[in-house]
Coordinates of C-alpha atoms and ligand atoms in Angstrom, one line a residue:
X1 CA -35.3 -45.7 23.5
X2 CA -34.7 -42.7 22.5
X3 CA -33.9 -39.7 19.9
X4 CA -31.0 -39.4 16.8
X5 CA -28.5 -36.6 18.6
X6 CA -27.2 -34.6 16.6
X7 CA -24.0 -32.9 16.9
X8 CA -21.8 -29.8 15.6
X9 CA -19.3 -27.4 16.5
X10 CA -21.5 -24.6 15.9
X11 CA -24.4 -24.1 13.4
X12 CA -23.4 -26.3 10.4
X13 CA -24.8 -29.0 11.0
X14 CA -28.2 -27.9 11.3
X15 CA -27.9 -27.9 7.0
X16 CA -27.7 -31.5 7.6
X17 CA -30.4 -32.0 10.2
X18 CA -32.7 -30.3 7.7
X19 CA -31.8 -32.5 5.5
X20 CA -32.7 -35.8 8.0
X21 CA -35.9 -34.3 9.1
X22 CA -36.9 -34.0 5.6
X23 CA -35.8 -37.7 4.8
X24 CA -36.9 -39.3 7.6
X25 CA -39.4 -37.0 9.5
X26 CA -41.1 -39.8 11.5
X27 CA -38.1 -39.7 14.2
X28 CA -37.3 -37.5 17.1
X29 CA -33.9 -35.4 17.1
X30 CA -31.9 -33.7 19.6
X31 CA -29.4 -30.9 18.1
X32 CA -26.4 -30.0 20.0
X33 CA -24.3 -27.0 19.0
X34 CA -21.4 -26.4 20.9
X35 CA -21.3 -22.6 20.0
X36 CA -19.2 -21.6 23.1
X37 CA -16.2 -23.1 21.6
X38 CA -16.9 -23.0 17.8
X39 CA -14.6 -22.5 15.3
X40 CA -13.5 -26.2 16.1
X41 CA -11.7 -26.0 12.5
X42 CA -8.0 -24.6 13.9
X43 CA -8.0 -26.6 16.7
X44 CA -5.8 -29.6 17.5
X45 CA -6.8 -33.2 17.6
X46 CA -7.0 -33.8 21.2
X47 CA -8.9 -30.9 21.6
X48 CA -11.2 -31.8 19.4
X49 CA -11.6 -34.6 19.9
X50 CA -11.9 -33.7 24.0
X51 CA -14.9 -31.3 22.9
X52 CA -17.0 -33.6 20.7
X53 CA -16.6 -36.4 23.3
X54 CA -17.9 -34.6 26.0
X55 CA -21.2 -33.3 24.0
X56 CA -21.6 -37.0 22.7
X57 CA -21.6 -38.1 26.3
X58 CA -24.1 -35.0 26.8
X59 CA -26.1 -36.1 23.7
X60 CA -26.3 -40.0 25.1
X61 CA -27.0 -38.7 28.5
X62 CA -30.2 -37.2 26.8
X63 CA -31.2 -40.5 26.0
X64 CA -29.8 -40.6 22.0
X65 CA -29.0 -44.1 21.0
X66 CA -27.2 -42.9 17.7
X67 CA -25.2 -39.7 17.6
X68 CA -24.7 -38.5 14.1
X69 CA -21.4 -35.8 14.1
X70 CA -22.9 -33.1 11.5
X71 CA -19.2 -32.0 11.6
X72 CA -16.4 -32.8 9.1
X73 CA -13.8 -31.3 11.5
X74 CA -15.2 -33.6 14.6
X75 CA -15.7 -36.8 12.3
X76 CA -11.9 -36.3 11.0
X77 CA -10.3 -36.0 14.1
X78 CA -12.5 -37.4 16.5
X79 CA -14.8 -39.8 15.3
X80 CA -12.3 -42.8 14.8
X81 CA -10.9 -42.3 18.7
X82 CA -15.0 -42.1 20.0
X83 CA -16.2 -45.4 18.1
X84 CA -12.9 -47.7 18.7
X85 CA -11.8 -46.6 21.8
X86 CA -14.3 -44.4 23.8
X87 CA -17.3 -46.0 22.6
X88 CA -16.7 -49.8 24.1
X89 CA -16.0 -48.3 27.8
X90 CA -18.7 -45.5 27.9
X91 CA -22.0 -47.1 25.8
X92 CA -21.1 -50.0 24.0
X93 CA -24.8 -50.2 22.7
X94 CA -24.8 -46.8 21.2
X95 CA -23.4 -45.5 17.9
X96 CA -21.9 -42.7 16.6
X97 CA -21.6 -41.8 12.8
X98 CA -19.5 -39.5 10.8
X99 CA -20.4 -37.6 7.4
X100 CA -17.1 -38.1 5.5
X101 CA -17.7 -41.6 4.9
X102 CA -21.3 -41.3 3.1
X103 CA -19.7 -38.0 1.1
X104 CA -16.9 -40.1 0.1
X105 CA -18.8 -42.6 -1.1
X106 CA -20.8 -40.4 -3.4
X107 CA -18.4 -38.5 -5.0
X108 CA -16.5 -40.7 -7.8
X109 CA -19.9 -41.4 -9.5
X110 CA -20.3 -38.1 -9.8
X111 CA -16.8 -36.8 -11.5
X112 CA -16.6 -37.7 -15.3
X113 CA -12.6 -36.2 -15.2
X114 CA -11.6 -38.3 -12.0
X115 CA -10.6 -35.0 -10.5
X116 CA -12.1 -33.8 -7.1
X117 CA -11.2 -30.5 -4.7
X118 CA -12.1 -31.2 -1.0
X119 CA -13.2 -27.3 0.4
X120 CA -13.1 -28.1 4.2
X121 CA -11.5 -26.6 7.7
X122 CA -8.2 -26.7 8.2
X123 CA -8.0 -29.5 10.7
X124 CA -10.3 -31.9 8.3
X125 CA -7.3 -30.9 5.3
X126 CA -4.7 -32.1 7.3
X127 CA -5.9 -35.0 8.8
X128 CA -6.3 -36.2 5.3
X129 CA -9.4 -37.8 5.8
X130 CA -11.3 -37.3 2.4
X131 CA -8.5 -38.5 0.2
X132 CA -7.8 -41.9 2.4
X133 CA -11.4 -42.4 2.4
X134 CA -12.8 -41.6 -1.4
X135 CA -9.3 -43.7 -2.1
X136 CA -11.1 -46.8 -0.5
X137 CA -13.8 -46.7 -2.8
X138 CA -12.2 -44.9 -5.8
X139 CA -8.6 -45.8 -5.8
X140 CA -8.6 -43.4 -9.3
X141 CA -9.5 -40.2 -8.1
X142 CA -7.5 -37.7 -7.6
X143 CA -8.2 -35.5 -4.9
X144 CA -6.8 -31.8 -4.4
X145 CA -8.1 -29.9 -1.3
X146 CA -7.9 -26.8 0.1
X147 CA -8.3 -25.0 3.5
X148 CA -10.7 -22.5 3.7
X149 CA -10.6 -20.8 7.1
X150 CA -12.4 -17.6 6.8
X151 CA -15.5 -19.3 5.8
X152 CA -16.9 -20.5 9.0
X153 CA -16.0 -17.6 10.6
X154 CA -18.4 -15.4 7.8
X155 CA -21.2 -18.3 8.3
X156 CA -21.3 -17.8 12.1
X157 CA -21.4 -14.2 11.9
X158 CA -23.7 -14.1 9.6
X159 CA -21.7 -12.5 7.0
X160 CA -22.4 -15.1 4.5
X161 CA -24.5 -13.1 2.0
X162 CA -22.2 -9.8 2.9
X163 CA -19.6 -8.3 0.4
X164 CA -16.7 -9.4 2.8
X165 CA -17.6 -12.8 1.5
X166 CA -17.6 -12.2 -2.5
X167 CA -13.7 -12.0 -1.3
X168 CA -12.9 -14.6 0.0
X169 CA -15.4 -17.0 -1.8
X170 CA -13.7 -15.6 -5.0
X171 CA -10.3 -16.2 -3.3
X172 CA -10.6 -19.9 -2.3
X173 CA -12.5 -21.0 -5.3
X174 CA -9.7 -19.4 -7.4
X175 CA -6.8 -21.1 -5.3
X176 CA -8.6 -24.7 -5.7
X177 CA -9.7 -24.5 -9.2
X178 CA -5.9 -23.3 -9.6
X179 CA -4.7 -26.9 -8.4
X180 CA -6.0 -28.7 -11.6
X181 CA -8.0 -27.8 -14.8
X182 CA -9.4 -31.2 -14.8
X183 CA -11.4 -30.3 -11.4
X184 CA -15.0 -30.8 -12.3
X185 CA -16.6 -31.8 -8.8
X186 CA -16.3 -29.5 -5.5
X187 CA -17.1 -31.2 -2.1
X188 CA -18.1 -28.7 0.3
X189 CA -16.5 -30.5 3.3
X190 CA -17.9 -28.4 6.2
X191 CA -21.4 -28.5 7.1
X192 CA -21.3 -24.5 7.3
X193 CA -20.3 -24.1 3.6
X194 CA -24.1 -24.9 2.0
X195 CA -24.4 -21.5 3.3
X196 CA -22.4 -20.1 1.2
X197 CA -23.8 -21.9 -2.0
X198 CA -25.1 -18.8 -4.0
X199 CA -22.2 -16.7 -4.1
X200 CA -20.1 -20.0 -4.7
X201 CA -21.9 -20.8 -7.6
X202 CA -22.1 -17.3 -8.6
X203 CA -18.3 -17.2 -8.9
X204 CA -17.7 -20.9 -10.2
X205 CA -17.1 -21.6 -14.1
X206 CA -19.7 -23.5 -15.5
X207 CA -19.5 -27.4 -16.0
X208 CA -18.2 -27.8 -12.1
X209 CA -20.1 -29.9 -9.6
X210 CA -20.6 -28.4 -6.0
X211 CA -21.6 -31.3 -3.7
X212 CA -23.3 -30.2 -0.3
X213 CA -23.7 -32.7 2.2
X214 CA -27.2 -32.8 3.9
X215 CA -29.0 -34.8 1.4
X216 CA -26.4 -37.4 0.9
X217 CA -25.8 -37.7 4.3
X218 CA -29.5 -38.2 5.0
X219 CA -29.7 -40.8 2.6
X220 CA -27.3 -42.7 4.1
X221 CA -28.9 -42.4 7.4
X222 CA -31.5 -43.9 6.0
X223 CA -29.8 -46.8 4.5
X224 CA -28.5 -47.5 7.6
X225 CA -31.4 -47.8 9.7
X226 CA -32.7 -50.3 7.0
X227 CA -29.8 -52.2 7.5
X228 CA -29.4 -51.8 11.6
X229 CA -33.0 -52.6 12.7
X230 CA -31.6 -53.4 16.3
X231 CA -30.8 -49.1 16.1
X232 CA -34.0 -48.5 14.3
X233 CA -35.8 -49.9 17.0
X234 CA -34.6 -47.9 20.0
X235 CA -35.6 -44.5 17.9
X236 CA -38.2 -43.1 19.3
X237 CA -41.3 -41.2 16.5
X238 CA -43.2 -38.4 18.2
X239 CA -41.7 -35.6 15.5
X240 CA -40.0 -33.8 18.1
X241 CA -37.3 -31.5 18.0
X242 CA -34.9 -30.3 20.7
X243 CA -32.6 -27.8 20.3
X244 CA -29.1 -27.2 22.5
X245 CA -26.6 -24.7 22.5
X246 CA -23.4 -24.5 25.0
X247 CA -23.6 -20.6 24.1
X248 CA -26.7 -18.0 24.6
X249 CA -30.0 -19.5 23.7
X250 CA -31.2 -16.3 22.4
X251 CA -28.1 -15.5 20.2
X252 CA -28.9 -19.4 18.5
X253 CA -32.7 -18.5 17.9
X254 CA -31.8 -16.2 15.8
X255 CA -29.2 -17.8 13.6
X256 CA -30.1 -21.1 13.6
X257 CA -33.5 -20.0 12.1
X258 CA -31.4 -19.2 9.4
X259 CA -29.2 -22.3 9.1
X260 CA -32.8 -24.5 9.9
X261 CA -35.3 -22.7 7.6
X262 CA -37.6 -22.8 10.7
X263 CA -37.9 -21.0 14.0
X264 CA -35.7 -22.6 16.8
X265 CA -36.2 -22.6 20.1
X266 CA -33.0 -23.9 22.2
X267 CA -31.8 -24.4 25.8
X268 CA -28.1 -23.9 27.1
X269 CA -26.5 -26.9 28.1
X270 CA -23.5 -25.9 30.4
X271 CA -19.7 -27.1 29.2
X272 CA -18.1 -29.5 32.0
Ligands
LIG1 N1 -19.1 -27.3 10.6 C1 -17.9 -27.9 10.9 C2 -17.4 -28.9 9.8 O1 -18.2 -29.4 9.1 C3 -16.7 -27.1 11.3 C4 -16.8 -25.7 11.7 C5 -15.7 -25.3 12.7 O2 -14.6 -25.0 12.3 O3 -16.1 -25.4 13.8 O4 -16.2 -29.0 9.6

């Protein structure tokens, strides 16, 4: 038995373990930032998916059953390769979940036009992940999506609420919104991006949808333990919370209190 792990490239993902702890707060949680080598988002695929193996491992060496990747980047390139191919040789009893599937699901009861831009990293654009996957349950929508790269790197330097972001917020909402006028949902397809949600909506027309991920993903986690009782059951509920970082502990105090609402206090886990 054991706690959910919970893993991102850098600080995003703690958004959606807010988000969890708030939906399901009887469980314990390990978080796992891999800060050292964040941006993951212009990295190739067997890098990634190198990376987010090796801090799975890390997360089911802690004792985590269920690995939730809190990462859009890690669950398009890497998630696929961890659950069919690493997954049976290195803890066939374990799990390891994604959050494009649950956003994908969400979003084509939530466009009245049909007509949906993906905002994500580059590596989660190309791999084409959200439009193969809101395609399986919403063979009608039309997705358009755009790469935003310049927005993780303001989020992990705490730039977010700074006037170097009003440009390039303006600038990638303008390029996207530019690809149809029929747009009328935005996923934010990057657990970093919720970060960024005031001056978004500050510079989006009215009538447009922004969909951040936490809640939805947290619901889903929820629906799945319902329906996996054999996972429910090796979750261990003492409301604890761990926090890991790959990079200086002090350095992810401080931000992740931001990212987390709460105070933090982490431990470095060394890289192999
Ligand atoms: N937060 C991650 C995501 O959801 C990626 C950030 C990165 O580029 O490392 O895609």
């Amino acid at each position: 038995m054991g706690p959910i792990g919970v893993f991102d490239s850098g600080y995003g993902g703690l958004t959606v373990l807010k988000e969890i702890v708030a939906e399901l707060p009887e469980y314990d949680y390990i978080y796992l930032g891999d800060n050292a080598r964040a941006p993951y988002g212009n990295r190739g695929f067997d890098t990634i998916h190198a990376y987010t193996l090796e801090c799975v491992q890390k997360l089911f060496d802690m004792g985590c059953p269920l690995v939730i990747l809190a990462c859009n980047t890690a669950s398009a390139k890497a998630l696929r390769t961890i659950q069919q191919k690493d997954l049976p040789r290195i803890a066939p009893d374990n799990r390891v979940l994604g959050v494009i599937r649950p956003t994908s699901e969400m979003v084509g009861t939530i466009t009245q036009t049909g007509e949906v831009g993906i905002l994500a990293t580059n590596g989660t654009v190309s791999s084409e992940s959200y439009p193969l996957e809101i395609n399986k349950f919403f063979p009608h929508v039309i997705t358009h999506q755009l790469a935003c790269p310049m927005w993780v790197p303001l989020v992990e330097n705490n730039e977010h609420e700074g006037a170097g972001a009003d440009f390039f917020v303006k600038e990638y909402l303008g390029k996207i919104l530019a690809q149809s006028a029929n747009i009328d949902t935005l996923v934010l397809g990057c657990t970093h991006y919720p970060l960024l949600m005031k001056k978004i909506r500050q510079y989006l027309p009215g009538g447009i949808t922004v969909l951040a991920q936490g809640k939805i993903v947290a619901r889903s986690l929820k629906d799945y333990l319902k329906r996996h009782p054999e996972m429910e059951s090796r979750l261990t509920k003492n409301q604890e919370h761990r926090f890991y970082t790959t990079d200086d502990p002090a350095i992810f105090n401080h931000m992740a209190e931001i990212f987390f609402g709460k105070e933090v206090a982490s431990d470095k886990i060394d890289q192999d």
